[in-house]
CSV table of C-alpha atoms in Angstrom, one decimal:
chain,number,residue,atom,x,y,z
T,30,UNK,CA,0.1,-0.2,-0.2
T,31,UNK,CA,1.1,3.6,-0.6
T,32,UNK,CA,0.0,7.1,0.1
T,33,UNK,CA,-2.2,6.1,3.5
T,34,UNK,CA,0.4,7.8,5.9
T,35,UNK,CA,0.4,10.6,3.8
T,36,UNK,CA,-3.2,10.7,3.9
T,37,UNK,CA,-3.6,10.8,7.6
T,38,UNK,CA,-1.2,13.4,8.0
T,39,UNK,CA,-2.8,15.6,5.8
T,40,UNK,CA,-6.1,14.5,7.5
T,41,UNK,CA,-4.5,15.7,10.9
T,42,UNK,CA,-2.9,18.7,9.5
T,43,UNK,CA,-6.2,19.7,8.0
T,44,UNK,CA,-8.1,19.5,11.0
T,45,UNK,CA,-6.3,21.0,13.4
T,46,UNK,CA,-5.6,24.0,11.5
T,47,UNK,CA,-8.8,25.1,9.8
T,48,UNK,CA,-7.2,26.2,6.8
T,49,UNK,CA,-5.1,29.0,8.9
T,50,UNK,CA,-1.8,28.7,7.7
T,51,UNK,CA,-0.1,29.6,11.0
T,52,UNK,CA,-2.0,26.9,12.8
T,53,UNK,CA,-0.7,24.4,10.1
T,54,UNK,CA,3.2,25.4,10.8
T,55,UNK,CA,1.9,24.3,14.4
T,56,UNK,CA,0.4,21.4,14.0
T,57,UNK,CA,3.2,20.3,11.5
T,58,UNK,CA,5.9,21.2,14.5
T,59,UNK,CA,4.0,19.3,17.1
T,60,UNK,CA,4.0,16.3,14.6
T,61,UNK,CA,8.0,16.6,14.2
T,62,UNK,CA,8.1,16.6,18.3
T,63,UNK,CA,6.0,13.3,18.0
T,64,UNK,CA,8.5,11.8,15.6
T,65,UNK,CA,6.5,12.0,12.5
T,66,UNK,CA,8.6,13.9,9.7
T,67,UNK,CA,5.7,15.2,7.7
T,68,UNK,CA,7.8,16.5,4.6
T,69,UNK,CA,9.4,12.7,4.1
T,70,UNK,CA,5.8,11.2,3.4
T,71,UNK,CA,4.3,11.8,-0.5
T,72,UNK,CA,1.7,9.7,-2.1
T,73,UNK,CA,4.5,7.7,-3.4
T,74,UNK,CA,5.9,6.4,0.1
T,75,UNK,CA,5.2,2.6,1.0
T,76,UNK,CA,2.9,2.6,4.3
T,77,UNK,CA,4.3,1.2,7.4
T,78,UNK,CA,2.2,-0.2,9.4
T,79,UNK,CA,4.0,1.0,12.8
T,80,UNK,CA,3.9,4.6,11.2
T,81,UNK,CA,0.5,4.3,10.6
T,82,UNK,CA,-0.5,2.6,14.2
T,83,UNK,CA,1.6,5.8,15.7
T,84,UNK,CA,-0.4,8.3,13.8
T,85,UNK,CA,-3.8,6.6,14.7
T,86,UNK,CA,-2.8,7.1,18.1
T,87,UNK,CA,-1.8,11.0,17.2
T,88,UNK,CA,-5.3,11.6,15.6
T,89,UNK,CA,-7.3,10.4,18.8
T,90,UNK,CA,-4.6,12.6,20.9
T,91,UNK,CA,-5.6,15.6,18.9
T,92,UNK,CA,-9.2,14.4,18.6
T,93,UNK,CA,-9.1,14.2,14.9
T,94,UNK,CA,-11.7,11.5,13.2
T,95,UNK,CA,-10.1,9.6,10.7
T,96,UNK,CA,-13.4,7.7,9.5
T,97,UNK,CA,-13.6,9.0,6.4
T,98,UNK,CA,-10.5,8.0,5.2
T,99,UNK,CA,-11.4,4.3,4.6
T,100,UNK,CA,-8.0,3.2,5.8
T,101,UNK,CA,-7.5,-0.4,4.9
T,102,UNK,CA,-6.9,-2.4,8.0
T,103,UNK,CA,-3.9,-4.1,8.9
H,11,UNK,CA,0.4,49.8,30.6
H,12,UNK,CA,3.5,47.9,31.2
H,13,UNK,CA,6.1,49.1,33.9
H,14,UNK,CA,9.4,47.2,34.8
H,15,UNK,CA,11.7,47.2,37.9
H,16,UNK,CA,14.3,45.3,39.2
H,17,UNK,CA,16.3,45.1,42.4
H,18,UNK,CA,19.8,43.7,43.3
H,19,UNK,CA,19.7,44.6,46.9
H,20,UNK,CA,20.9,41.6,48.4
H,21,UNK,CA,18.3,42.0,51.7
H,22,UNK,CA,14.9,40.7,50.8
H,23,UNK,CA,13.2,43.5,52.5
H,24,UNK,CA,15.1,46.3,50.7
H,25,UNK,CA,14.8,45.0,47.5
H,26,UNK,CA,10.8,44.9,47.6
H,27,UNK,CA,10.7,48.4,49.0
H,28,UNK,CA,13.1,49.0,45.9
H,29,UNK,CA,10.5,47.4,43.7
H,30,UNK,CA,7.4,49.3,45.1
H,31,UNK,CA,8.9,52.6,44.3
H,32,UNK,CA,9.6,51.5,40.9
H,33,UNK,CA,6.1,50.8,40.7
H,34,UNK,CA,4.2,53.1,41.9
H,35,UNK,CA,2.5,54.9,39.0
H,36,UNK,CA,0.9,51.8,38.0
H,37,UNK,CA,-2.1,49.9,39.4
H,38,UNK,CA,-1.3,46.2,38.3
H,39,UNK,CA,-3.8,43.5,37.7
H,40,UNK,CA,-1.0,41.3,36.3
H,41,UNK,CA,2.4,41.1,37.9
H,42,UNK,CA,5.5,38.6,36.7
H,43,UNK,CA,8.9,38.1,38.4
H,44,UNK,CA,11.8,36.4,38.2
H,45,UNK,CA,14.1,36.0,41.0
H,46,UNK,CA,17.4,34.4,41.8
H,47,UNK,CA,17.5,31.2,44.0
H,48,UNK,CA,19.5,33.5,45.9
H,49,UNK,CA,16.4,34.9,47.7
H,50,UNK,CA,14.4,32.4,50.3
H,51,UNK,CA,11.6,31.1,47.8
H,52,UNK,CA,9.0,31.1,50.2
H,53,UNK,CA,9.9,34.7,51.8
H,54,UNK,CA,10.1,35.8,48.2
H,55,UNK,CA,6.5,34.5,46.7
H,56,UNK,CA,4.5,35.8,49.8
H,57,UNK,CA,6.5,39.3,49.7
H,58,UNK,CA,5.5,39.6,45.9
H,59,UNK,CA,2.1,38.9,46.7
H,60,UNK,CA,1.7,40.8,49.5
H,61,UNK,CA,2.8,44.0,47.6
H,62,UNK,CA,0.5,43.6,45.0
H,63,UNK,CA,-3.0,42.6,46.7
H,64,UNK,CA,-5.2,43.3,43.9
H,65,UNK,CA,-3.4,41.4,41.2
H,66,UNK,CA,-2.5,38.1,39.9
H,67,UNK,CA,1.2,37.4,41.1
H,68,UNK,CA,3.2,34.5,39.2
H,69,UNK,CA,6.9,34.1,39.0
H,70,UNK,CA,10.0,31.3,39.3
H,71,UNK,CA,13.1,31.3,40.4
H,72,UNK,CA,16.1,31.9,37.7
H,73,UNK,CA,19.9,31.5,36.6
H,74,UNK,CA,20.5,35.1,35.6
H,75,UNK,CA,17.7,37.6,35.2
H,76,UNK,CA,16.9,40.1,32.2
H,77,UNK,CA,15.9,43.9,32.5
H,78,UNK,CA,15.6,46.2,29.6
H,79,UNK,CA,19.3,47.1,29.1
H,80,UNK,CA,21.2,44.7,31.5
H,81,UNK,CA,21.8,40.8,32.4
H,82,UNK,CA,21.9,40.5,36.0
H,83,UNK,CA,22.5,37.9,38.9
H,84,UNK,CA,21.0,37.5,42.2
H,85,UNK,CA,18.2,40.1,41.5
H,86,UNK,CA,14.6,40.2,41.1
H,87,UNK,CA,13.2,41.6,37.6
H,88,UNK,CA,9.5,42.3,37.5
H,89,UNK,CA,6.8,43.3,34.9
H,90,UNK,CA,3.6,44.9,35.8
H,91,UNK,CA,0.7,44.9,33.7
H,92,UNK,CA,-2.7,47.0,34.0
H,93,UNK,CA,-5.8,46.3,32.4
H,94,UNK,CA,-5.2,47.9,29.3
H,95,UNK,CA,-2.7,45.4,28.4
H,96,UNK,CA,-3.8,42.4,30.2
H,97,UNK,CA,-7.9,42.2,29.6
H,98,UNK,CA,-8.2,39.1,32.0
H,99,UNK,CA,-5.7,36.4,33.0
H,100,UNK,CA,-6.3,33.0,34.6
H,101,UNK,CA,-4.0,30.7,36.7
H,102,UNK,CA,-3.6,26.9,36.6
H,103,UNK,CA,-1.3,24.9,38.6
H,104,UNK,CA,-0.3,21.3,37.5
H,105,UNK,CA,1.2,19.6,40.2
H,106,UNK,CA,3.3,16.2,40.8
H,107,UNK,CA,4.5,16.7,37.2
H,108,UNK,CA,7.4,14.0,37.8
H,109,UNK,CA,4.8,11.2,38.2
H,110,UNK,CA,1.4,12.5,36.8
H,111,UNK,CA,0.2,14.7,34.1
H,112,UNK,CA,-2.9,16.7,34.9
H,113,UNK,CA,-3.0,19.2,32.4
H,114,UNK,CA,-6.4,18.4,31.0
H,115,UNK,CA,-7.7,19.1,34.7
H,116,UNK,CA,-6.0,22.3,34.7
H,117,UNK,CA,-7.5,22.9,31.3
H,118,UNK,CA,-11.0,22.7,32.7
H,119,UNK,CA,-10.5,25.4,35.1
H,120,UNK,CA,-9.7,27.7,32.0
H,121,UNK,CA,-12.6,26.2,29.9
H,122,UNK,CA,-15.0,27.0,33.1
H,123,UNK,CA,-13.4,30.6,33.6
H,124,UNK,CA,-13.4,31.8,30.0
H,125,UNK,CA,-16.6,29.6,29.1
H,126,UNK,CA,-15.0,28.4,25.9
H,127,UNK,CA,-13.6,24.6,25.1
H,128,UNK,CA,-9.9,25.0,25.1
H,129,UNK,CA,-9.7,23.2,21.7
H,130,UNK,CA,-11.8,26.0,20.1
H,131,UNK,CA,-10.4,28.9,21.7
H,132,UNK,CA,-9.0,31.4,19.1
H,133,UNK,CA,-5.1,31.6,19.2
H,134,UNK,CA,-5.4,35.1,18.0
H,135,UNK,CA,-7.4,36.3,21.4
H,136,UNK,CA,-5.5,34.2,23.9
H,137,UNK,CA,-1.9,33.3,24.7
H,138,UNK,CA,-0.6,30.9,27.2
H,139,UNK,CA,2.7,31.6,29.5
H,140,UNK,CA,4.3,27.9,31.0
H,141,UNK,CA,6.6,28.5,33.8
H,142,UNK,CA,7.8,24.7,34.8
H,143,UNK,CA,10.0,23.0,37.6
H,144,UNK,CA,13.6,23.0,35.5
H,145,UNK,CA,14.4,19.9,37.3
H,146,UNK,CA,11.2,17.3,36.9
H,147,UNK,CA,12.2,16.0,33.5
H,148,UNK,CA,8.8,16.6,32.8
H,149,UNK,CA,8.4,19.2,30.4
H,150,UNK,CA,8.0,17.0,27.0
H,151,UNK,CA,5.1,15.6,28.5
H,152,UNK,CA,3.5,18.8,29.8
H,153,UNK,CA,4.2,20.6,26.5
H,154,UNK,CA,3.0,17.6,24.4
H,155,UNK,CA,-0.3,17.7,26.1
H,156,UNK,CA,-0.7,21.2,26.0
H,157,UNK,CA,-0.5,20.7,22.4
H,158,UNK,CA,-2.9,18.0,22.0
H,159,UNK,CA,-5.5,19.8,23.6
H,160,UNK,CA,-5.7,23.4,22.1
H,161,UNK,CA,-4.3,25.9,19.3
H,162,UNK,CA,-3.4,28.1,22.0
H,163,UNK,CA,0.3,29.1,22.1
H,164,UNK,CA,2.1,28.2,25.1
H,165,UNK,CA,5.6,30.0,25.6
H,166,UNK,CA,7.8,29.9,28.4
H,167,UNK,CA,11.0,28.1,30.2
H,168,UNK,CA,12.0,26.1,33.1
H,169,UNK,CA,12.9,27.4,36.4
H,170,UNK,CA,16.8,27.6,37.4
H,171,UNK,CA,18.3,27.8,40.6
H,172,UNK,CA,21.6,29.7,39.4
H,173,UNK,CA,23.7,26.6,38.2
H,174,UNK,CA,23.1,25.0,41.7
H,175,UNK,CA,20.8,22.0,40.1
H,176,UNK,CA,19.4,21.4,43.4
H,177,UNK,CA,15.8,22.9,43.5
H,178,UNK,CA,13.4,24.8,40.9
H,179,UNK,CA,10.7,26.9,42.5
H,180,UNK,CA,7.5,28.0,40.8
H,181,UNK,CA,5.4,31.1,42.4
H,182,UNK,CA,1.9,31.7,42.2
H,183,UNK,CA,-0.4,34.3,44.3
H,184,UNK,CA,2.2,34.2,47.2
H,185,UNK,CA,2.9,30.5,47.3
H,186,UNK,CA,6.0,28.3,46.3
H,187,UNK,CA,5.7,25.0,44.7
H,188,UNK,CA,8.3,22.6,43.3
H,189,UNK,CA,7.9,19.9,40.7
H,190,UNK,CA,4.9,21.7,39.4
H,191,UNK,CA,4.2,23.8,36.1
H,192,UNK,CA,2.2,26.8,36.4
H,193,UNK,CA,-0.1,27.7,33.2
H,194,UNK,CA,-1.2,31.2,32.7
H,195,UNK,CA,-4.0,31.5,30.2
H,196,UNK,CA,-3.8,35.2,29.5
H,197,UNK,CA,-6.6,37.6,27.3
H,198,UNK,CA,-4.0,40.3,26.1
H,199,UNK,CA,-6.3,43.8,25.6
H,200,UNK,CA,-4.0,44.6,22.4
H,201,UNK,CA,-2.7,41.2,21.0
H,202,UNK,CA,0.4,39.7,21.0
H,203,UNK,CA,3.5,38.5,19.2
H,204,UNK,CA,6.4,36.0,19.6
H,205,UNK,CA,9.8,35.8,18.7
H,206,UNK,CA,11.8,32.4,18.8
H,207,UNK,CA,15.4,32.6,18.0
H,208,UNK,CA,18.4,30.6,18.2
H,209,UNK,CA,21.9,31.3,16.6
H,210,UNK,CA,22.3,28.2,14.5
H,211,UNK,CA,23.0,27.4,10.9
H,212,UNK,CA,22.6,23.8,9.5
H,213,UNK,CA,25.3,21.6,8.5
H,214,UNK,CA,25.2,18.9,5.9
H,215,UNK,CA,25.6,16.3,8.5
H,216,UNK,CA,22.6,14.0,9.7
H,217,UNK,CA,22.4,12.1,12.9
H,218,UNK,CA,19.3,9.7,13.4
H,219,UNK,CA,18.7,8.5,17.0
H,220,UNK,CA,18.4,4.7,16.5
H,221,UNK,CA,18.7,3.6,20.1
H,222,UNK,CA,17.3,6.2,22.6
H,223,UNK,CA,15.9,5.9,26.3
H,224,UNK,CA,13.7,8.5,25.7
H,225,UNK,CA,12.6,9.2,29.6
H,226,UNK,CA,16.4,9.6,30.8
H,227,UNK,CA,16.9,11.9,27.8
H,228,UNK,CA,19.7,9.7,26.7
H,229,UNK,CA,20.6,8.4,23.3
H,230,UNK,CA,22.8,5.4,23.0
H,231,UNK,CA,22.9,5.2,19.4
H,232,UNK,CA,22.9,7.7,16.5
H,233,UNK,CA,23.2,5.9,12.8
H,234,UNK,CA,23.7,2.5,14.5
H,235,UNK,CA,26.9,3.6,16.5
H,236,UNK,CA,27.6,4.6,19.8
H,237,UNK,CA,26.2,8.1,20.0
H,238,UNK,CA,29.2,9.7,20.9
H,239,UNK,CA,31.3,8.4,18.1
H,240,UNK,CA,28.9,8.9,15.4
H,241,UNK,CA,28.5,12.6,16.8
H,242,UNK,CA,32.3,12.9,16.6
H,243,UNK,CA,32.6,11.6,13.1
H,244,UNK,CA,29.9,14.0,11.9
H,245,UNK,CA,31.8,17.0,13.4
H,246,UNK,CA,34.2,18.6,11.0
H,247,UNK,CA,37.4,17.7,12.2
H,248,UNK,CA,36.7,14.3,13.5
H,249,UNK,CA,37.7,14.6,17.3
H,250,UNK,CA,37.8,11.1,19.6
H,251,UNK,CA,34.7,10.5,21.1
H,252,UNK,CA,36.0,11.2,24.5
H,253,UNK,CA,36.3,14.8,24.2
H,254,UNK,CA,32.9,15.3,21.7
H,255,UNK,CA,31.9,17.4,25.1
H,256,UNK,CA,34.1,20.4,24.1
H,257,UNK,CA,32.1,20.9,20.9
H,258,UNK,CA,28.5,20.7,22.7
H,259,UNK,CA,28.0,24.2,23.0
H,260,UNK,CA,28.8,25.0,19.3
H,261,UNK,CA,27.5,22.2,17.8
H,262,UNK,CA,24.1,21.0,19.3
H,263,UNK,CA,21.6,19.2,17.3
H,264,UNK,CA,18.5,20.3,15.7
H,265,UNK,CA,14.9,18.8,14.9
H,266,UNK,CA,14.1,20.6,11.8
H,267,UNK,CA,10.7,21.8,10.6
H,268,UNK,CA,11.8,23.2,7.1
H,269,UNK,CA,14.2,25.6,7.5
H,270,UNK,CA,13.3,26.3,11.7
H,271,UNK,CA,15.5,24.0,14.1
H,272,UNK,CA,14.0,22.9,17.1
H,273,UNK,CA,17.4,22.6,18.9
H,274,UNK,CA,18.6,19.4,21.3
H,275,UNK,CA,21.5,20.4,23.2
H,276,UNK,CA,23.9,17.5,24.4
H,277,UNK,CA,24.7,17.6,28.1
H,278,UNK,CA,27.8,15.2,28.6
H,279,UNK,CA,28.8,11.7,27.5
H,280,UNK,CA,28.3,8.6,29.4
H,281,UNK,CA,29.9,5.4,28.2
H,282,UNK,CA,29.6,6.4,25.0
H,283,UNK,CA,26.0,7.4,25.3
H,284,UNK,CA,25.1,10.9,25.2
H,285,UNK,CA,22.6,12.5,27.7
H,286,UNK,CA,20.2,15.4,26.3
H,287,UNK,CA,18.8,18.4,27.9
H,288,UNK,CA,15.6,17.5,26.2
H,289,UNK,CA,14.2,14.0,24.7
H,290,UNK,CA,15.0,12.4,21.8
H,291,UNK,CA,12.4,9.8,20.1
H,292,UNK,CA,13.8,6.7,18.5
H,293,UNK,CA,14.0,7.4,14.8
H,294,UNK,CA,13.9,11.2,14.9
H,295,UNK,CA,16.4,12.8,12.4
H,296,UNK,CA,18.6,15.2,13.3
H,297,UNK,CA,21.1,17.9,11.5
H,298,UNK,CA,23.9,19.2,13.2
H,299,UNK,CA,23.9,22.6,13.9
H,300,UNK,CA,27.1,25.0,14.0
H,301,UNK,CA,26.5,28.4,16.2
H,302,UNK,CA,26.4,31.7,14.7
H,303,UNK,CA,26.2,35.5,16.6
H,304,UNK,CA,23.4,35.3,19.3
H,305,UNK,CA,23.8,39.1,19.5
H,306,UNK,CA,23.4,39.9,15.7
H,307,UNK,CA,20.7,37.3,15.3
H,308,UNK,CA,19.0,38.3,18.3
H,309,UNK,CA,18.8,42.3,17.1
H,310,UNK,CA,17.8,41.3,13.9
H,311,UNK,CA,14.9,39.3,14.9
H,312,UNK,CA,13.6,42.1,17.3
H,313,UNK,CA,14.1,44.5,14.6
H,314,UNK,CA,12.3,42.9,12.2
H,315,UNK,CA,9.3,42.4,14.7
H,316,UNK,CA,9.4,46.2,15.5
H,317,UNK,CA,9.1,46.7,12.0
H,318,UNK,CA,6.3,44.3,11.4
H,319,UNK,CA,4.3,45.6,14.7
H,320,UNK,CA,5.4,49.2,14.8
H,321,UNK,CA,4.8,49.4,18.5
H,322,UNK,CA,5.8,46.7,21.1
H,323,UNK,CA,4.5,47.6,24.7
H,324,UNK,CA,6.7,44.9,26.4
H,325,UNK,CA,8.7,41.3,26.2
H,326,UNK,CA,8.9,38.6,28.2
H,327,UNK,CA,12.4,36.6,27.3
H,328,UNK,CA,12.7,33.1,28.1
H,329,UNK,CA,16.4,32.9,27.2
H,330,UNK,CA,18.5,29.5,27.4
H,331,UNK,CA,21.3,29.3,30.6
H,332,UNK,CA,23.2,27.8,27.9
H,333,UNK,CA,23.1,31.3,25.4
H,334,UNK,CA,23.7,33.2,28.8
H,335,UNK,CA,26.8,31.2,29.4
H,336,UNK,CA,28.1,31.4,25.9
H,337,UNK,CA,27.6,35.2,26.3
H,338,UNK,CA,29.6,35.7,29.7
H,339,UNK,CA,32.5,33.2,27.9
H,340,UNK,CA,32.4,35.8,25.1
H,341,UNK,CA,32.2,39.0,27.8
H,342,UNK,CA,28.8,40.1,25.7
H,343,UNK,CA,26.1,39.7,28.4
H,344,UNK,CA,26.0,43.3,28.9
H,345,UNK,CA,25.6,43.8,24.7
H,346,UNK,CA,22.8,41.3,24.7
H,347,UNK,CA,21.0,43.4,27.3
H,348,UNK,CA,21.2,46.7,25.6
H,349,UNK,CA,19.4,44.4,22.7
H,350,UNK,CA,16.4,45.3,24.8
H,351,UNK,CA,17.3,48.5,26.1
H,352,UNK,CA,14.5,50.5,24.3
H,353,UNK,CA,11.9,47.9,25.3
H,354,UNK,CA,9.9,47.3,28.6
H,355,UNK,CA,11.6,43.9,28.7
H,356,UNK,CA,11.9,41.3,31.5
H,357,UNK,CA,13.3,37.8,31.5
H,358,UNK,CA,15.6,35.0,32.6
H,359,UNK,CA,18.0,32.3,32.0
H,360,UNK,CA,16.2,29.2,31.5
H,361,UNK,CA,17.0,25.6,32.1
H,362,UNK,CA,15.0,24.9,28.8
H,363,UNK,CA,12.7,27.0,26.7
H,364,UNK,CA,8.9,26.1,26.0
H,365,UNK,CA,7.5,26.6,22.4
H,366,UNK,CA,5.7,23.8,21.0
H,367,UNK,CA,7.8,21.6,22.9
H,368,UNK,CA,10.8,21.4,25.3
H,369,UNK,CA,13.8,22.9,23.6
H,370,UNK,CA,17.2,23.9,23.9
H,371,UNK,CA,19.5,27.1,23.3
H,372,UNK,CA,17.0,29.2,22.1
H,373,UNK,CA,15.2,32.6,23.2
H,374,UNK,CA,11.3,32.4,23.3
H,375,UNK,CA,9.7,35.7,23.7
H,376,UNK,CA,6.3,36.7,24.6
H,377,UNK,CA,5.5,40.3,23.0
H,378,UNK,CA,2.5,42.3,24.5
H,379,UNK,CA,1.3,44.9,21.5
């Protein structure tokens, strides 16, 4: 599978920033502090189950719902 | 209105009188102070609260103080705000931070007071300050939780104790706390801004933390090699692993968000492990940094902000103790103080700075408009 990681990251950034550029940068910084190197992930990045699990946990911490992403269950 | 005051009187009673005289022209609703550990923690907290009975009074112990135009030692610096600058302020204390994490509970008190969920608060209307026990090793989890629960920016620093590394103190309305974080949610009357500045450029060397003990802030391995060995190899003149400590001040590592480094400073080497002043997570990719001129960079950051804002009412500067030590070594502390000579400023030398997370070798500044 490819691209799922990037889609989750984008969802978190979209929800946290709600279109505000400064808040998007802050949300990105928070993800980097949590060990997710946002810029490394593209639509072509192979998904790693550990990273996906970590991102799901982070989404929960931010109270961001991933329900509409139709994620592949591992 | 913002007024600042300071005293270096060794006797607390005289220092308090000194401050009282300097702040006679303001009727404050909020007081922030930083005091050397030279002063008795309980006495200074209660005396400061007594001096300003109609204000919320907060502070912490420091490792050197900053006031407009000067860097001080063994002193107290105070900033007094009135309701033209601070529309409202609410404090919440988080205790026993080394073992627990009660940020959520503290946030509930903010929500009740301001009648608004923290997650939905407008970050332009509110700003947070955080003062935290500088020896608690709890800064990362506190800042992480704050970041999870709100978009409001919390800026601050870790309390110091004049490099004794014994006990640091947080002050709130006459009481004294250790193993605690004080969260202050402010509604500035005319808005706020911030500066985050660090004096480093990135070198073309990457270190990936491949084995860590997060809680102890230890990196056992970088790039799958013993940490000190990998760090030594990354340095330009490849020193012996045993002597890498000589390079820590000049060459810390940075967690990069775009071009912006979040500095992680190594503290010491033990058996080839590198102990840092903040946590690194396994898998984190870091850039090796090289120091630049603190005075030049700070002045540049401040000049840009002055141009952008036209008027700055006051600044609270959380300046890393490692930067202060570097300035002392270069005999340039006076020069640093002078950067702020035309703006009401207070600050202190911290055991770590708080901005999104817990960072090092940085100055985080809260600016009141």
